[in-house]
Short mmCIF file of C-alpha atoms in Angstrom, two decimals:
data_model
loop_
_atom_site.label_atom_id
_atom_site.label_comp_id
_atom_site.label_asym_id
_atom_site.label_seq_id
_atom_site.Cartn_x
_atom_site.Cartn_y
_atom_site.Cartn_z
CA MET A 1 -17.22 -11.35 -53.72
CA LYS A 2 -19.06 -12.70 -50.65
CA ARG A 3 -15.97 -14.68 -49.65
CA PHE A 4 -13.84 -11.57 -50.08
CA ALA A 5 -16.22 -9.49 -47.96
CA LEU A 6 -16.26 -12.24 -45.31
CA ALA A 7 -12.47 -12.34 -45.27
CA ILE A 8 -12.29 -8.56 -44.91
CA GLY A 9 -14.82 -8.74 -42.06
CA ILE A 10 -12.77 -11.37 -40.25
CA LEU A 11 -9.60 -9.31 -40.67
CA ILE A 12 -11.33 -6.22 -39.30
CA THR A 13 -12.64 -8.19 -36.33
CA LEU A 14 -9.23 -9.72 -35.62
CA GLY A 15 -7.65 -6.31 -35.99
CA ALA A 16 -10.08 -4.80 -33.51
CA VAL A 17 -9.34 -7.58 -31.02
CA ALA A 18 -5.60 -7.11 -31.50
CA TRP A 19 -5.92 -3.34 -31.16
CA GLY A 20 -8.00 -3.78 -28.00
CA ALA A 21 -5.31 -6.02 -26.56
CA PHE A 22 -2.68 -3.45 -27.49
CA LEU A 23 -4.62 -0.70 -25.73
CA ARG A 24 -5.15 -2.87 -22.70
CA VAL A 25 -1.45 -3.20 -21.96
CA GLY A 26 -0.77 0.49 -22.55
CA GLY A 27 -1.01 1.59 -18.91
CA THR A 28 -1.08 0.41 -15.33
CA GLY A 29 -4.83 -0.23 -15.38
CA GLY A 30 -4.55 -2.27 -18.57
CA GLU A 31 -1.70 -4.31 -17.17
CA MET A 32 -3.75 -4.98 -14.05
CA ILE A 33 -6.70 -6.15 -16.16
CA THR A 34 -4.49 -8.54 -18.12
CA ALA A 35 -2.83 -9.88 -14.96
CA ALA A 36 -6.17 -10.26 -13.17
CA ASP A 37 -7.64 -12.18 -16.11
CA LYS A 38 -4.63 -14.50 -16.17
CA TRP A 39 -4.82 -15.18 -12.44
CA LEU A 40 -8.58 -15.79 -12.51
CA GLY A 41 -8.06 -18.12 -15.46
CA THR A 42 -5.91 -20.40 -13.31
CA LEU A 43 -8.49 -20.78 -10.53
CA SER A 44 -11.05 -23.51 -10.00
CA ALA A 45 -14.72 -22.67 -9.52
CA GLU A 46 -14.33 -23.29 -5.78
CA GLN A 47 -11.36 -20.93 -5.59
CA LYS A 48 -13.15 -18.25 -7.62
CA ALA A 49 -16.02 -18.36 -5.13
CA LYS A 50 -13.54 -17.08 -2.52
CA ALA A 51 -11.49 -14.84 -4.78
CA VAL A 52 -14.28 -12.88 -6.51
CA MET A 53 -16.94 -10.69 -4.89
CA SER A 54 -19.28 -8.05 -6.27
CA TYR A 55 -17.85 -4.56 -6.60
CA ASP A 56 -20.36 -3.23 -4.07
CA ALA A 57 -19.69 -5.94 -1.49
CA PRO A 58 -19.12 -4.45 1.98
CA GLU A 59 -15.92 -6.48 2.21
CA ARG A 60 -14.31 -4.15 -0.33
CA VAL A 61 -13.91 -1.41 2.29
CA ASP A 62 -13.36 -3.81 5.20
CA TRP A 63 -9.59 -3.67 5.50
CA HIS A 64 -7.03 -4.15 8.25
CA PHE A 65 -3.42 -5.10 8.82
CA ILE A 66 -3.68 -6.90 12.16
CA PRO A 67 -2.99 -10.67 12.30
CA LYS A 68 -6.55 -11.94 11.76
CA ALA A 69 -7.41 -15.64 11.71
CA THR A 70 -9.70 -15.23 8.68
CA ARG A 71 -9.94 -12.68 5.90
CA LYS A 72 -11.80 -12.02 2.67
CA GLY A 73 -10.37 -13.51 -0.49
CA LEU A 74 -8.29 -16.48 -1.54
CA GLN A 75 -5.26 -17.24 0.58
CA VAL A 76 -1.89 -17.78 -1.08
CA LYS A 77 -1.60 -21.03 0.89
CA GLU A 78 -4.62 -22.33 -1.04
CA MET A 79 -2.97 -21.73 -4.43
CA ASN A 80 -0.73 -24.03 -6.44
CA GLU A 81 2.57 -22.80 -7.85
CA GLN A 82 1.08 -21.59 -11.15
CA GLN A 83 -1.66 -19.70 -9.32
CA ARG A 84 0.82 -18.12 -6.90
CA LYS A 85 2.98 -16.87 -9.74
CA ALA A 86 -0.07 -15.40 -11.45
CA ALA A 87 -1.20 -13.77 -8.19
CA HIS A 88 2.20 -12.20 -7.69
CA SER A 89 2.21 -10.99 -11.29
CA LEU A 90 -1.07 -9.25 -10.50
CA LEU A 91 0.44 -7.62 -7.42
CA GLN A 92 3.49 -6.58 -9.44
CA SER A 93 1.23 -4.89 -11.99
CA ALA A 94 -0.41 -2.82 -9.24
CA LEU A 95 2.80 -1.72 -7.51
CA SER A 96 6.13 -0.27 -8.55
CA GLN A 97 9.21 -2.45 -8.34
CA ILE A 98 10.09 -0.68 -5.08
CA GLY A 99 6.59 -1.17 -3.67
CA TYR A 100 6.47 -4.82 -4.67
CA GLY A 101 9.86 -5.36 -3.04
CA LYS A 102 8.62 -3.88 0.22
CA ALA A 103 5.40 -5.90 0.14
CA THR A 104 7.14 -9.23 -0.40
CA LYS A 105 9.81 -8.51 2.22
CA ILE A 106 7.07 -7.69 4.73
CA MET A 107 5.49 -11.05 3.95
CA GLU A 108 8.83 -12.77 4.54
CA LEU A 109 9.10 -11.15 7.99
CA GLU A 110 6.26 -13.45 9.07
CA LYS A 111 8.89 -16.20 9.16
CA VAL A 112 10.71 -14.20 11.84
CA LEU A 113 7.55 -13.79 13.92
CA LYS A 114 6.71 -17.47 13.56
CA GLU A 115 10.15 -18.40 14.89
CA LEU A 116 10.18 -15.88 17.73
CA GLU A 117 6.61 -16.67 18.78
CA LYS A 118 6.67 -20.44 18.32
CA SER A 119 6.20 -21.03 22.05
CA LYS A 120 3.27 -18.62 22.32
CA VAL A 121 -0.38 -19.58 22.05
CA GLY A 122 -1.56 -18.52 18.60
CA GLY A 123 1.94 -18.40 17.20
CA ASN A 124 0.84 -20.56 14.27
CA ILE A 125 -1.08 -17.63 12.81
CA ARG A 126 2.26 -16.24 11.63
CA ASP A 127 2.69 -17.46 8.09
CA ASN A 128 4.24 -15.84 5.03
CA GLU A 129 1.55 -17.52 2.90
CA ARG A 130 -1.35 -16.11 4.93
CA TYR A 131 -2.01 -13.31 2.45
CA TYR A 132 -5.26 -12.96 0.57
CA PHE A 133 -6.15 -11.80 -2.95
CA THR A 134 -9.65 -10.54 -3.76
CA ILE A 135 -11.18 -9.21 -6.98
CA PHE A 136 -14.29 -7.04 -6.66
CA GLY A 137 -16.38 -6.94 -9.81
CA GLU A 138 -15.24 -8.05 -13.25
CA PRO A 139 -11.91 -6.82 -14.64
CA GLY A 140 -12.42 -5.33 -18.09
CA ASP A 141 -11.70 -2.39 -20.35
CA THR A 142 -15.16 -0.88 -19.82
CA SER A 143 -15.89 -1.89 -16.23
CA ARG A 144 -15.09 -0.63 -12.74
CA TRP A 145 -13.49 -3.21 -10.48
CA GLY A 146 -11.33 -3.46 -7.40
CA LEU A 147 -8.36 -5.40 -6.09
CA SER A 148 -7.37 -6.12 -2.49
CA VAL A 149 -4.18 -7.85 -1.39
CA GLU A 150 -4.03 -8.12 2.36
CA GLY A 151 -2.53 -9.88 5.34
CA HIS A 152 -0.56 -9.10 8.47
CA HIS A 153 1.20 -5.76 8.12
CA THR A 154 -0.02 -4.95 4.65
CA SER A 155 -3.25 -3.90 3.00
CA MET A 156 -3.16 -2.75 -0.62
CA ASN A 157 -6.35 -1.60 -2.30
CA PHE A 158 -7.02 -0.46 -5.86
CA VAL A 159 -9.91 0.56 -8.09
CA VAL A 160 -9.66 0.47 -11.88
CA ASP A 161 -12.31 2.19 -13.98
CA LYS A 162 -12.38 1.70 -17.76
CA GLY A 163 -8.73 0.70 -17.75
CA ARG A 164 -7.51 3.56 -15.56
CA VAL A 165 -6.43 3.31 -11.92
CA ILE A 166 -8.65 5.82 -10.10
CA SER A 167 -7.83 4.78 -6.53
CA SER A 168 -4.78 3.21 -4.91
CA THR A 169 -5.66 3.72 -1.26
CA PRO A 170 -5.42 2.76 1.45
CA ILE A 171 -1.94 1.29 1.10
CA MET A 172 -0.51 0.21 4.43
CA PHE A 173 2.91 -1.28 5.19
CA GLY A 174 4.21 -2.44 8.55
CA THR A 175 7.30 -4.22 9.85
CA ASN A 176 8.05 -6.24 12.96
CA PRO A 177 10.94 -6.04 13.58
CA ALA A 178 11.52 -2.62 12.03
CA ILE A 179 15.25 -3.35 12.26
CA MET A 180 16.51 -6.92 12.52
CA LYS A 181 18.73 -7.00 15.62
CA GLU A 182 20.01 -10.47 14.75
CA GLU A 183 19.54 -13.03 12.00
CA VAL A 184 16.36 -15.06 12.41
CA ALA A 185 14.71 -17.49 9.97
CA GLY A 186 17.17 -16.57 7.24
CA ILE A 187 16.42 -12.83 7.45
CA ALA A 188 19.75 -11.04 7.90
CA LYS A 189 20.73 -8.87 10.85
CA GLY A 190 20.31 -5.20 9.94
CA THR A 191 17.42 -5.79 7.52
CA ARG A 192 15.25 -2.67 7.56
CA VAL A 193 12.44 -2.81 5.01
CA LEU A 194 11.00 0.64 5.77
CA ALA A 195 14.30 2.42 6.37
CA ALA A 196 13.65 5.49 4.19
CA GLU A 197 10.23 6.09 5.74
CA GLU A 198 11.90 6.46 9.14
CA GLU A 199 15.32 7.92 8.31
CA LEU A 200 14.07 10.77 6.11
CA ALA A 201 11.54 11.84 8.74
CA PHE A 202 14.20 11.91 11.46
CA GLU A 203 16.50 13.86 9.16
CA LEU A 204 13.80 16.44 8.53
CA LEU A 205 12.98 16.71 12.24
CA HIS A 206 16.64 17.15 13.19
CA SER A 207 17.05 19.87 10.55
CA LEU A 208 14.39 22.07 12.16
CA SER A 209 15.31 25.07 14.24
CA ALA A 210 13.95 25.48 17.76
CA GLU A 211 11.26 27.82 16.44
CA GLN A 212 10.32 25.43 13.65
CA ARG A 213 10.10 22.53 16.10
CA LYS A 214 7.57 24.44 18.17
CA GLU A 215 5.24 24.29 15.20
CA ALA A 216 6.11 20.80 14.00
CA VAL A 217 5.89 18.92 17.32
CA ILE A 218 2.25 18.38 18.22
CA ALA A 219 2.76 16.16 21.28
CA GLU A 220 5.58 15.09 23.56
CA LYS A 221 4.31 11.51 23.51
CA ALA A 222 3.79 9.55 20.31
CA LEU A 223 0.32 8.47 19.28
CA ALA A 224 -0.18 4.79 20.05
CA GLU A 225 -1.41 3.98 16.55
CA VAL A 226 -2.13 5.44 13.13
CA ARG A 227 -5.56 7.04 13.09
CA GLU A 228 -8.66 5.34 11.72
CA ALA A 229 -6.87 2.03 11.21
CA GLY A 230 -9.26 -0.36 9.49
CA LYS A 231 -11.87 2.35 8.88
CA PRO A 232 -13.15 2.93 5.33
CA GLN A 233 -12.02 6.56 5.32
CA PRO A 234 -9.15 8.53 6.87
CA ALA A 235 -9.50 11.01 9.71
CA THR A 236 -10.72 14.37 8.40
CA ASP A 237 -9.13 16.55 11.09
CA ALA A 238 -7.37 19.67 9.83
CA ALA A 239 -3.67 19.26 9.10
CA GLU A 240 -1.32 20.00 12.00
CA GLY A 241 2.36 20.82 12.25
CA ILE A 242 4.66 23.08 10.29
CA ALA A 243 3.72 24.12 6.75
CA ALA A 244 6.15 23.54 3.90
CA SER A 245 6.06 27.29 3.27
CA LYS A 246 7.99 27.75 6.53
CA LEU A 247 10.78 25.34 5.57
CA ASN A 248 14.01 26.31 3.86
CA ASP A 249 14.96 24.82 0.50
CA ALA A 250 16.95 21.93 1.98
CA GLN A 251 14.10 21.07 4.34
CA LYS A 252 11.56 21.23 1.53
CA LYS A 253 13.72 18.82 -0.43
CA LEU A 254 13.69 16.39 2.51
CA LEU A 255 9.92 16.69 2.80
CA ARG A 256 9.50 16.01 -0.92
CA SER A 257 11.79 12.98 -0.63
CA LEU A 258 9.71 11.66 2.26
CA ILE A 259 6.49 12.08 0.28
CA ASP A 260 8.10 10.46 -2.77
CA THR A 261 9.05 7.44 -0.66
CA TYR A 262 5.37 6.71 -0.13
CA ALA A 263 4.06 7.92 -3.49
CA ASN A 264 6.51 5.76 -5.41
CA ASN A 265 5.20 2.48 -4.00
CA VAL A 266 2.82 2.48 -6.96
CA PRO A 267 3.73 2.55 -10.68
CA GLU A 268 5.15 5.79 -12.07
CA GLU A 269 1.95 6.65 -13.92
CA VAL A 270 -0.10 6.52 -10.70
CA ALA A 271 2.62 8.12 -8.57
CA LYS A 272 2.78 11.09 -10.96
CA GLU A 273 -0.96 11.64 -10.52
CA ARG A 274 -0.54 11.59 -6.73
CA LEU A 275 2.28 14.13 -6.86
CA ALA A 276 0.52 16.31 -9.45
CA ALA A 277 -2.48 16.59 -7.12
CA ILE A 278 -0.19 17.80 -4.33
CA GLU A 279 1.33 20.46 -6.58
CA LYS A 280 -2.09 21.56 -7.83
CA ASP A 281 -3.35 22.01 -4.28
CA GLY A 282 -0.17 23.86 -3.32
CA PHE A 283 2.91 22.12 -1.95
CA ASP A 284 3.54 24.99 0.46
CA LYS A 285 0.31 24.09 2.27
CA VAL A 286 1.50 20.55 3.08
CA LYS A 287 2.17 20.15 6.80
CA PHE A 288 4.65 17.96 8.70
CA ALA A 289 3.75 17.00 12.27
CA TRP A 290 5.78 15.04 14.83
CA ALA A 291 4.97 13.44 18.18
CA GLY A 292 7.22 11.56 20.59
CA ALA A 293 10.94 10.93 20.79
CA ASP A 294 13.51 12.29 18.37
CA LYS A 295 15.62 9.13 18.25
CA LEU A 296 15.28 5.42 17.54
CA GLY A 297 14.27 3.00 20.26
CA ILE A 298 11.69 5.30 21.86
CA GLY A 299 8.14 5.73 20.56
CA HIS A 300 7.76 8.24 17.73
CA TYR A 301 5.05 9.25 15.26
CA TYR A 302 4.72 11.62 12.33
CA ARG A 303 2.13 12.81 9.86
CA VAL A 304 2.40 14.52 6.48
CA GLN A 305 -0.86 15.97 5.23
CA GLY A 306 -2.11 17.97 2.29
CA ASP A 307 -5.52 18.53 0.73
CA SER A 308 -5.36 15.31 -1.30
CA PHE A 309 -3.42 12.90 0.91
CA VAL A 310 -2.26 11.96 4.38
CA ILE A 311 0.76 9.92 5.40
CA GLU A 312 0.99 8.52 8.91
CA PHE A 313 3.83 6.61 10.55
CA VAL A 314 4.06 5.18 14.05
CA ASN A 315 6.78 3.19 15.80
CA THR A 316 5.84 2.67 19.44
CA GLN A 317 5.39 -1.06 19.99
CA PRO A 318 8.19 -3.48 20.90
CA ASP A 319 9.20 -6.10 18.37
CA ALA A 320 8.60 -9.80 18.90
CA ALA A 321 11.92 -10.12 20.75
CA GLY A 322 11.01 -7.32 23.17
CA ASN A 323 13.13 -4.52 21.71
CA PRO A 324 11.27 -1.25 22.39
CA ALA A 325 9.84 0.88 19.58
CA ASN A 326 10.91 -1.49 16.83
CA HIS A 327 7.57 -2.15 15.15
CA ILE A 328 6.33 0.16 12.36
CA HIS A 329 2.86 0.87 10.98
CA CYS A 330 2.55 3.42 8.16
CA PHE A 331 0.16 4.29 5.35
CA TRP A 332 -0.81 6.59 2.49
CA ARG A 333 -4.50 7.53 2.34
CA ASP A 334 -6.59 9.79 0.13
CA MET A 335 -8.16 12.84 1.81
CA ARG A 336 -10.65 13.01 -1.07
CA GLY A 337 -11.81 9.48 -0.24
CA ASP A 338 -10.31 6.00 -0.16
CA PHE A 339 -11.62 3.12 -2.30
CA ALA A 340 -12.82 5.64 -4.96
CA LEU A 341 -15.56 6.68 -2.54
CA PRO A 342 -16.20 10.25 -1.39
CA ILE A 343 -15.72 11.11 2.28
CA ASN A 344 -19.16 11.84 3.72
#
């Protein structure tokens, strides 16, 4: 009887473990936990010392997309092939297929910059393996933890609480060149990683009537940069531009498509939550603002803002070959607070 009871106890325990594993992979947060555990399991103690920080570490909210010589976390260059694959599996779990494709293509553009800037002092900082992975806290079904993947022209930040993604901001993507004018370093002429982000906005702008443009255009000259770049929280200024309520059906469809382009960089489950928040707050209150030129090759900027989010896009800088306004910075941020932290 004792042996039978022991056997039943073991089966119950194994069943609970199996059921816990089943629950873990049931959503984006669970997949991230599994992928994070697998990646951490490949690292040495020395590597973990770089890759793992406490959840409350100030580095968690210290983000930027500029080409810095040093960053928090473990650099891809310091990983072996097994570790790199596990790291990329972790990134894939946090992003949609579309978002992951953009992120990896942005990393590959570093090869272009390295080639074009090889004669410049500091050109060696351009490296498609100079991207850093950091875990904040301990990934688990009952814990709160964070993930940062960052390097030149991308910063992707997530918080998972009890197996659910509760924050996926800031997410920043940038490209230099925005449009490849010629083939360089194996990257084909015409490559345009962030094409939809730019084309849809131009299409919406060009669809506006003269009266609508008066509301939408907030400045004749583009802003030089996205606001609050590298700051823990987004700018809290009131939304500017033309409200969705003043757009016709075709224009509203374009605005929704533009928002979707950014929202869908994360898995469907998380994207749906982003979009549901916009609808709850009232889509008609979302505003579209433009500054600068209305054509490619001259500096332009736009902003889409609602109660729960803000999108910013700027293309004012020349690319590495000197082509004007061919260098994009854009992001999605949470107006309720990035990094799962309230805006003070």
